[in-house]
PDB file of C-alpha atoms in Angstrom:
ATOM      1  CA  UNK A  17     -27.093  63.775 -37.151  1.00 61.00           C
ATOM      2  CA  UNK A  18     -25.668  65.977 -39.447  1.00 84.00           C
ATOM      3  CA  UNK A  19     -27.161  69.651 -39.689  1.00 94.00           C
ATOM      4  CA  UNK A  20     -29.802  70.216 -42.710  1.00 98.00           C
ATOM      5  CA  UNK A  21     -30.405  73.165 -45.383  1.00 98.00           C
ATOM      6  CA  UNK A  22     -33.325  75.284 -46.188  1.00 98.00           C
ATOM      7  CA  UNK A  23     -33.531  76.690 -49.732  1.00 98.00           C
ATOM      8  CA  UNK A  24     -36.778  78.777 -50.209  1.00 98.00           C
ATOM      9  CA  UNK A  25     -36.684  80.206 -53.787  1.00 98.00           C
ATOM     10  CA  UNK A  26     -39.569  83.207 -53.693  1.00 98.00           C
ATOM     11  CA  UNK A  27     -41.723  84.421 -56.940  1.00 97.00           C
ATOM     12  CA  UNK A  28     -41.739  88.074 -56.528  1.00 96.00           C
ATOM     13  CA  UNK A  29     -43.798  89.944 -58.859  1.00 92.00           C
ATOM     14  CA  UNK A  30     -42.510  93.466 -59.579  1.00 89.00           C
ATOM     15  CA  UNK A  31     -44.259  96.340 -56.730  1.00 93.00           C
ATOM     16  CA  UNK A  32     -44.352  93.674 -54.268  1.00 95.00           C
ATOM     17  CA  UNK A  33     -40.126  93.332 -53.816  1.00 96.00           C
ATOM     18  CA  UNK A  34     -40.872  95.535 -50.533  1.00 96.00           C
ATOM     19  CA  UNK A  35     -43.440  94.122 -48.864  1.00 96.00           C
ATOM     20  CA  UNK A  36     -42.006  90.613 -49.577  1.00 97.00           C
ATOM     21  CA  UNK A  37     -38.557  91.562 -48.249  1.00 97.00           C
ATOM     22  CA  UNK A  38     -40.132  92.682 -44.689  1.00 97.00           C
ATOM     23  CA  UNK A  39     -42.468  89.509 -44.394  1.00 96.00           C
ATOM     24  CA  UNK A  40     -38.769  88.119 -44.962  1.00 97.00           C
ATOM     25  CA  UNK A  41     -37.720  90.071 -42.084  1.00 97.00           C
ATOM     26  CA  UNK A  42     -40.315  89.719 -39.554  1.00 97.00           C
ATOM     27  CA  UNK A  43     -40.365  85.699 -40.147  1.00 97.00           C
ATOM     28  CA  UNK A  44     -36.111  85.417 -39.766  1.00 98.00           C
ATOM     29  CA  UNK A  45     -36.496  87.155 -36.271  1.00 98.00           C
ATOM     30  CA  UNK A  46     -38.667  84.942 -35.294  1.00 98.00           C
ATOM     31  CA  UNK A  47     -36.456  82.282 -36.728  1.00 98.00           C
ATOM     32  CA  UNK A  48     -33.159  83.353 -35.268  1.00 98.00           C
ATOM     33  CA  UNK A  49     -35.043  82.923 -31.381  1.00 98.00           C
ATOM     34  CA  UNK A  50     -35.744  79.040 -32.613  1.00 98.00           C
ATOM     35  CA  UNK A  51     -33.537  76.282 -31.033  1.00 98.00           C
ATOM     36  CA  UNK A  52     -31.511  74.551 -33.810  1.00 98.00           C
ATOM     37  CA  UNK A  53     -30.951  77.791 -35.642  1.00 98.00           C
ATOM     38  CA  UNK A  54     -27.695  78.360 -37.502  1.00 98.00           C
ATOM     39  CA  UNK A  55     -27.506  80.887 -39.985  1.00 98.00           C
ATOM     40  CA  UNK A  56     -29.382  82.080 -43.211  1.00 98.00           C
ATOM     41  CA  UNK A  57     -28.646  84.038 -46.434  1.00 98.00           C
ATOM     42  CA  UNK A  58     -30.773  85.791 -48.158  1.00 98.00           C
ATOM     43  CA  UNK A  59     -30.008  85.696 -51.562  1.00 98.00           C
ATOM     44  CA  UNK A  60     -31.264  88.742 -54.116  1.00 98.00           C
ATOM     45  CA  UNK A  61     -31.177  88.099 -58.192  1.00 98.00           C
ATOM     46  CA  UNK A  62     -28.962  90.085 -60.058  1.00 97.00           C
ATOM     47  CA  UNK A  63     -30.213  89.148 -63.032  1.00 94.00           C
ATOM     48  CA  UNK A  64     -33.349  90.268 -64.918  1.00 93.00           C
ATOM     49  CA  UNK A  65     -36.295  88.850 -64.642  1.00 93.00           C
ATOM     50  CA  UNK A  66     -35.592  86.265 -62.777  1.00 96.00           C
ATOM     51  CA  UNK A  67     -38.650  83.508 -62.077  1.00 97.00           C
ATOM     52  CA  UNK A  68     -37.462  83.714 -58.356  1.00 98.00           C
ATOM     53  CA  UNK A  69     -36.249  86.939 -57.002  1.00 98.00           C
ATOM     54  CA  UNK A  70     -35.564  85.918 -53.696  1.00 98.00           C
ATOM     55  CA  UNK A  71     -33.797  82.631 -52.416  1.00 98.00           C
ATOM     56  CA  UNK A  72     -33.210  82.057 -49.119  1.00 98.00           C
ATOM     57  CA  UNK A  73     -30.544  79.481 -47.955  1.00 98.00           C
ATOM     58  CA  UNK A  74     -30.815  78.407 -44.012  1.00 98.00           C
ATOM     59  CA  UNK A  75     -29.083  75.985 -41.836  1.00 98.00           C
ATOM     60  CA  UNK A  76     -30.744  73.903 -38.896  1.00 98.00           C
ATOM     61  CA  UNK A  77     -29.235  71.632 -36.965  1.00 97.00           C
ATOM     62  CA  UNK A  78     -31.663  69.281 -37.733  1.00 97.00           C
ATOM     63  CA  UNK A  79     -34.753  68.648 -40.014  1.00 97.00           C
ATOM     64  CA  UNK A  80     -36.783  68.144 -36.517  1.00 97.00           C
ATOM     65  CA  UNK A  81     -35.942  71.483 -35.243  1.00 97.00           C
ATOM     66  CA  UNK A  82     -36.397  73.374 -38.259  1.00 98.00           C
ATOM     67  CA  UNK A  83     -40.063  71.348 -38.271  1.00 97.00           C
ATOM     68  CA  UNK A  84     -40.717  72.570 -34.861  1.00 98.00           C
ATOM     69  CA  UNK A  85     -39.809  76.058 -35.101  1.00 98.00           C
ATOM     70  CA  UNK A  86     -42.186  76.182 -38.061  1.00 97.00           C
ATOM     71  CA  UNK A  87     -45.256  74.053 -36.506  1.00 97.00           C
ATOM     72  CA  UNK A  88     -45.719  76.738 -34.002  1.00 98.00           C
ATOM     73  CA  UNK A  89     -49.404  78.877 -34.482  1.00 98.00           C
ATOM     74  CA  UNK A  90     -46.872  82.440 -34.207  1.00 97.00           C
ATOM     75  CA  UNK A  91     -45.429  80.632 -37.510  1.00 98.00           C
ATOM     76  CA  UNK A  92     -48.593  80.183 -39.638  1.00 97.00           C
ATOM     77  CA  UNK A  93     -49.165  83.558 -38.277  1.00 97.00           C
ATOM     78  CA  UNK A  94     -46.008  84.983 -39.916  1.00 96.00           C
ATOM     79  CA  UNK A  95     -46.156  83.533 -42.784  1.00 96.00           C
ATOM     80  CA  UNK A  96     -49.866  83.803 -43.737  1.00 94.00           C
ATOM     81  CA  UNK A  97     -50.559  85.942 -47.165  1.00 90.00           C
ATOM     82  CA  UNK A  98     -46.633  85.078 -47.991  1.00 93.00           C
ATOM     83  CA  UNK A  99     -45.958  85.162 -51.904  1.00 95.00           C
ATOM     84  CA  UNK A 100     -45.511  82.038 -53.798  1.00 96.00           C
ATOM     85  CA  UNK A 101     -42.745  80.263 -52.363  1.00 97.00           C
ATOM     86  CA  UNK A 102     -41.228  76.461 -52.299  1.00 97.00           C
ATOM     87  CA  UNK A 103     -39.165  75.454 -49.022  1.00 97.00           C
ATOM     88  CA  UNK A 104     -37.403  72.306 -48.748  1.00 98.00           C
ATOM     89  CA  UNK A 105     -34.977  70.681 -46.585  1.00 98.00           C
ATOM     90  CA  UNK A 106     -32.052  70.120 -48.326  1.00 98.00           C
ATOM     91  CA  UNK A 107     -28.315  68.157 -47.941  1.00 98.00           C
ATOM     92  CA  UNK A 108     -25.615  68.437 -50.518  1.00 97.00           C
ATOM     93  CA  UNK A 109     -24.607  65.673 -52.451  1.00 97.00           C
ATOM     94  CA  UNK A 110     -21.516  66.975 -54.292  1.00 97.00           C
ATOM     95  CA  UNK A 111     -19.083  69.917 -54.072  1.00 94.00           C
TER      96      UNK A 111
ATOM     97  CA  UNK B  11     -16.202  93.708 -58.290  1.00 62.00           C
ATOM     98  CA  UNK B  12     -17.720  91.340 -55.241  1.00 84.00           C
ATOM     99  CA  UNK B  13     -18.021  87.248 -56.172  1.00 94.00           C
ATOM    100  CA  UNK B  14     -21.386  86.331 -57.572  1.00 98.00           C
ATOM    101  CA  UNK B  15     -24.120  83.118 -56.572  1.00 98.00           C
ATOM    102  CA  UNK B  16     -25.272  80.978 -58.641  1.00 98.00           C
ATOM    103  CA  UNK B  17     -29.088  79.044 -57.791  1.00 98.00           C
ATOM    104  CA  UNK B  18     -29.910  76.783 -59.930  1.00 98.00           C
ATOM    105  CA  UNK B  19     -33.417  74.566 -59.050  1.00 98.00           C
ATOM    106  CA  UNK B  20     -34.167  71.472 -61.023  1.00 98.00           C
ATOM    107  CA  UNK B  21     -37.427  69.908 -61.373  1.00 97.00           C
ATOM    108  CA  UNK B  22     -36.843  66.444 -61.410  1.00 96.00           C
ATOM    109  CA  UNK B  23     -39.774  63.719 -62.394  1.00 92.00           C
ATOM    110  CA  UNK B  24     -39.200  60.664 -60.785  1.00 89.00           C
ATOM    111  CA  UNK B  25     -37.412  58.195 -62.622  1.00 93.00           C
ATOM    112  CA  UNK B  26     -34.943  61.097 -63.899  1.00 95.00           C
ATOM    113  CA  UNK B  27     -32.808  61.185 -61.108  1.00 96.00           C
ATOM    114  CA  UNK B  28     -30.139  59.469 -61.976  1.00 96.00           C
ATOM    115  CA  UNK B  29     -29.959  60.768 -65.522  1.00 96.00           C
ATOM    116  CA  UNK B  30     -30.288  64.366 -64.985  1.00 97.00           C
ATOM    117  CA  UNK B  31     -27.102  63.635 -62.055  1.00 97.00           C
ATOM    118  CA  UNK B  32     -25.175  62.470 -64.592  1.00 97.00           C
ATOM    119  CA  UNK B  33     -25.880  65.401 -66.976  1.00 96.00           C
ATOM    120  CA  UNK B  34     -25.393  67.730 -63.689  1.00 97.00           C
ATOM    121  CA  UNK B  35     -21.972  65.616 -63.188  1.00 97.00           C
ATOM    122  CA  UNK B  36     -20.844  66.363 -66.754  1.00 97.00           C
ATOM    123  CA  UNK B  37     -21.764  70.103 -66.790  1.00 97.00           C
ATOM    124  CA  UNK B  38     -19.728  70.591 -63.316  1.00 98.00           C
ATOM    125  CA  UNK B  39     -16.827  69.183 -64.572  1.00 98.00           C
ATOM    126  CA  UNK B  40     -16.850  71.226 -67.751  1.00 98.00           C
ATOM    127  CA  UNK B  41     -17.355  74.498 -64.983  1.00 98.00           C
ATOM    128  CA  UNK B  42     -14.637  73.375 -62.782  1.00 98.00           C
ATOM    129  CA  UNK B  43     -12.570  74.530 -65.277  1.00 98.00           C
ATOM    130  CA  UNK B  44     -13.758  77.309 -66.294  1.00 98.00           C
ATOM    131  CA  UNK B  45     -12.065  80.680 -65.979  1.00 98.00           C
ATOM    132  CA  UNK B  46     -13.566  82.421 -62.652  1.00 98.00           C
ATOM    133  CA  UNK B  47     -15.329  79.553 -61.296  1.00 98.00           C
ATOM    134  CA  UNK B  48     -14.811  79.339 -57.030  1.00 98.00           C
ATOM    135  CA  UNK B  49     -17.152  76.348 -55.709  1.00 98.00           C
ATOM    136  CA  UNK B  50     -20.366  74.476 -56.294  1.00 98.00           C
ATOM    137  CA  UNK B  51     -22.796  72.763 -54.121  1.00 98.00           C
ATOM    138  CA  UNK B  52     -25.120  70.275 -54.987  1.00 98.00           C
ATOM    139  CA  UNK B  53     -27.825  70.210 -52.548  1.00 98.00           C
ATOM    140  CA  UNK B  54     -30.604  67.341 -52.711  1.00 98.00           C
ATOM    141  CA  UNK B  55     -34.359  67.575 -51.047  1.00 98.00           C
ATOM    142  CA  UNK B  56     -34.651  65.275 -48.462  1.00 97.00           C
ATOM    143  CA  UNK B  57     -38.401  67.031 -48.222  1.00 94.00           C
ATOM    144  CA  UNK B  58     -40.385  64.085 -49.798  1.00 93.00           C
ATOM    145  CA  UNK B  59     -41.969  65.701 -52.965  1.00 93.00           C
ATOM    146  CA  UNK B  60     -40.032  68.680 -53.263  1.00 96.00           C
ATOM    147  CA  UNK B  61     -40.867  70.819 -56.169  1.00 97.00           C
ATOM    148  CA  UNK B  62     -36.658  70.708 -56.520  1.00 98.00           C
ATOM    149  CA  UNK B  63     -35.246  67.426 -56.138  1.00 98.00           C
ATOM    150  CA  UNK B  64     -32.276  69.577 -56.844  1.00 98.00           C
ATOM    151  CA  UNK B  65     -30.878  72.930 -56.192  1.00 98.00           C
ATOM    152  CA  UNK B  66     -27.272  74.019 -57.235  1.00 98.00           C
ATOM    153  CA  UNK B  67     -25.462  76.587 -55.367  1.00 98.00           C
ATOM    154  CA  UNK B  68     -22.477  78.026 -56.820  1.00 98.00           C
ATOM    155  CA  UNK B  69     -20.162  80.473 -56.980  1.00 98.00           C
ATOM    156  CA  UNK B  70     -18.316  82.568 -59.043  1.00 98.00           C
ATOM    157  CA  UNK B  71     -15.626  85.540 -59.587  1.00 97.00           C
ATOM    158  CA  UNK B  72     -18.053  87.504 -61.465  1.00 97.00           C
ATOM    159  CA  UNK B  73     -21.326  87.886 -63.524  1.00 97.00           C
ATOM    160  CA  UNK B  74     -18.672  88.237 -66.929  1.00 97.00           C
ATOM    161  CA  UNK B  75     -17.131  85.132 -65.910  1.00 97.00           C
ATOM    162  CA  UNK B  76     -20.381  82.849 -65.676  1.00 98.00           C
ATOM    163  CA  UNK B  77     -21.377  84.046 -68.750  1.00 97.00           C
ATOM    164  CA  UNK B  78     -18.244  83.368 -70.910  1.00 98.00           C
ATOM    165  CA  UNK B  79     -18.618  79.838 -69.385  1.00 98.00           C
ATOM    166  CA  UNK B  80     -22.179  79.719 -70.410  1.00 97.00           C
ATOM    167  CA  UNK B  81     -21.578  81.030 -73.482  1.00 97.00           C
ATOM    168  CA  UNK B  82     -19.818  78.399 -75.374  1.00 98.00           C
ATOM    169  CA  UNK B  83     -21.087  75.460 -78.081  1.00 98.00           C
ATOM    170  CA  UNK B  84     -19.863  73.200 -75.560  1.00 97.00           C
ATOM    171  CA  UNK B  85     -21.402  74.943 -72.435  1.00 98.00           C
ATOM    172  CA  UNK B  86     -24.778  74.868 -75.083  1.00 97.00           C
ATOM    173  CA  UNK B  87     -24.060  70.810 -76.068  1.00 97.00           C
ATOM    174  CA  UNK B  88     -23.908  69.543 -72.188  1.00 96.00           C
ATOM    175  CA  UNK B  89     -27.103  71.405 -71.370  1.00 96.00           C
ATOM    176  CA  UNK B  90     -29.091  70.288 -74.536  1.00 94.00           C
ATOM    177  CA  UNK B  91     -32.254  68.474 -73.153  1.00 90.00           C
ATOM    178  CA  UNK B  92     -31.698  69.885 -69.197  1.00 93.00           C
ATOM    179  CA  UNK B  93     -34.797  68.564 -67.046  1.00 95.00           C
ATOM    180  CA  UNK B  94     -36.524  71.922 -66.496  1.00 96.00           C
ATOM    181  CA  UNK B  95     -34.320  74.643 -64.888  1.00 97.00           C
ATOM    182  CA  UNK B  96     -34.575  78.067 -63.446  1.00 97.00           C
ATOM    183  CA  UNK B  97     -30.946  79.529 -63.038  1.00 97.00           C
ATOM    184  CA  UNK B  98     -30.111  83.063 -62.031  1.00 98.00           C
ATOM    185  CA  UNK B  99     -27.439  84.863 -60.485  1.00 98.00           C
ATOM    186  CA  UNK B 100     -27.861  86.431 -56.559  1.00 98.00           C
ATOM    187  CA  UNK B 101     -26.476  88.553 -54.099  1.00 98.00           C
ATOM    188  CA  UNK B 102     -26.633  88.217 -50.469  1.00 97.00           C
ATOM    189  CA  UNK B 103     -28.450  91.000 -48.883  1.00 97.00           C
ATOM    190  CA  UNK B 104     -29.535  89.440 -45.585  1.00 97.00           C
ATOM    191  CA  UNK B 105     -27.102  87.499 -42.978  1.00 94.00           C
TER     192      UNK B 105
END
């Protein structure tokens, strides 16, 4: 089974860029401890006014591990009070 | 001057797969050769009812040389009548 990505593209309204980046933080420690973790990239718009200031682009080694690490209690936890964001599993198609 | 990211989510009704694909298909080969241009990645949800069927992931030499590709009549003709679309360009700021 090949390994799947995350892309979570984040609406960050101007004054909240801080508190937003250290939700970011706390939840990708708890990620990086979850079996089937590969890497992530935080991604930070350059340009202005973007609708989504933050992206972030994971990979799992599978879409079951990714939905265990986030099905745990410590994960709603985490992530409660987040800004408006919309995660989904991803696979590429072309290159 | 570091290389630049490209994310690109498209919100995709369904029965507008295939022709916004197509569309996608023609506006990557008309970046391919653009000056500048590194890589893309297509990447689609496997997350049923994503918000993003699709998200594009590219990148580039630099911010001036996504522009001058986007800047052109033709760059403007193969976009004409895009499904909805929220480019911007990123920076990694979190590994």
């Amino acid at each position: 089974m090949s390994s799947v990505i995350l892309i979570n593209p984040f609406e960050v309204l101007s004054g909240q860029e801080e508190q937003a980046l250290e939700q970011w933080e706390r939840v990708a420690e708890y990620m990086r401890r979850q079996p089937g973790y590969i890497s992530t990239r935080l991604h930070r718009a350059i340009t202005p006014e973007p609708k989504f200031l933050f992206v972030n682009v994971a990979e799992w080694d599978s879409e079951e591990a990714f939905f265990q690490a986030t099905g745990t209690l410590e994960f709603q936890e985490l992530t409660r009070d987040a800004v408006p964001h919309y995660p989904a599993l991803y696979e590429v198609i072309r290159r």
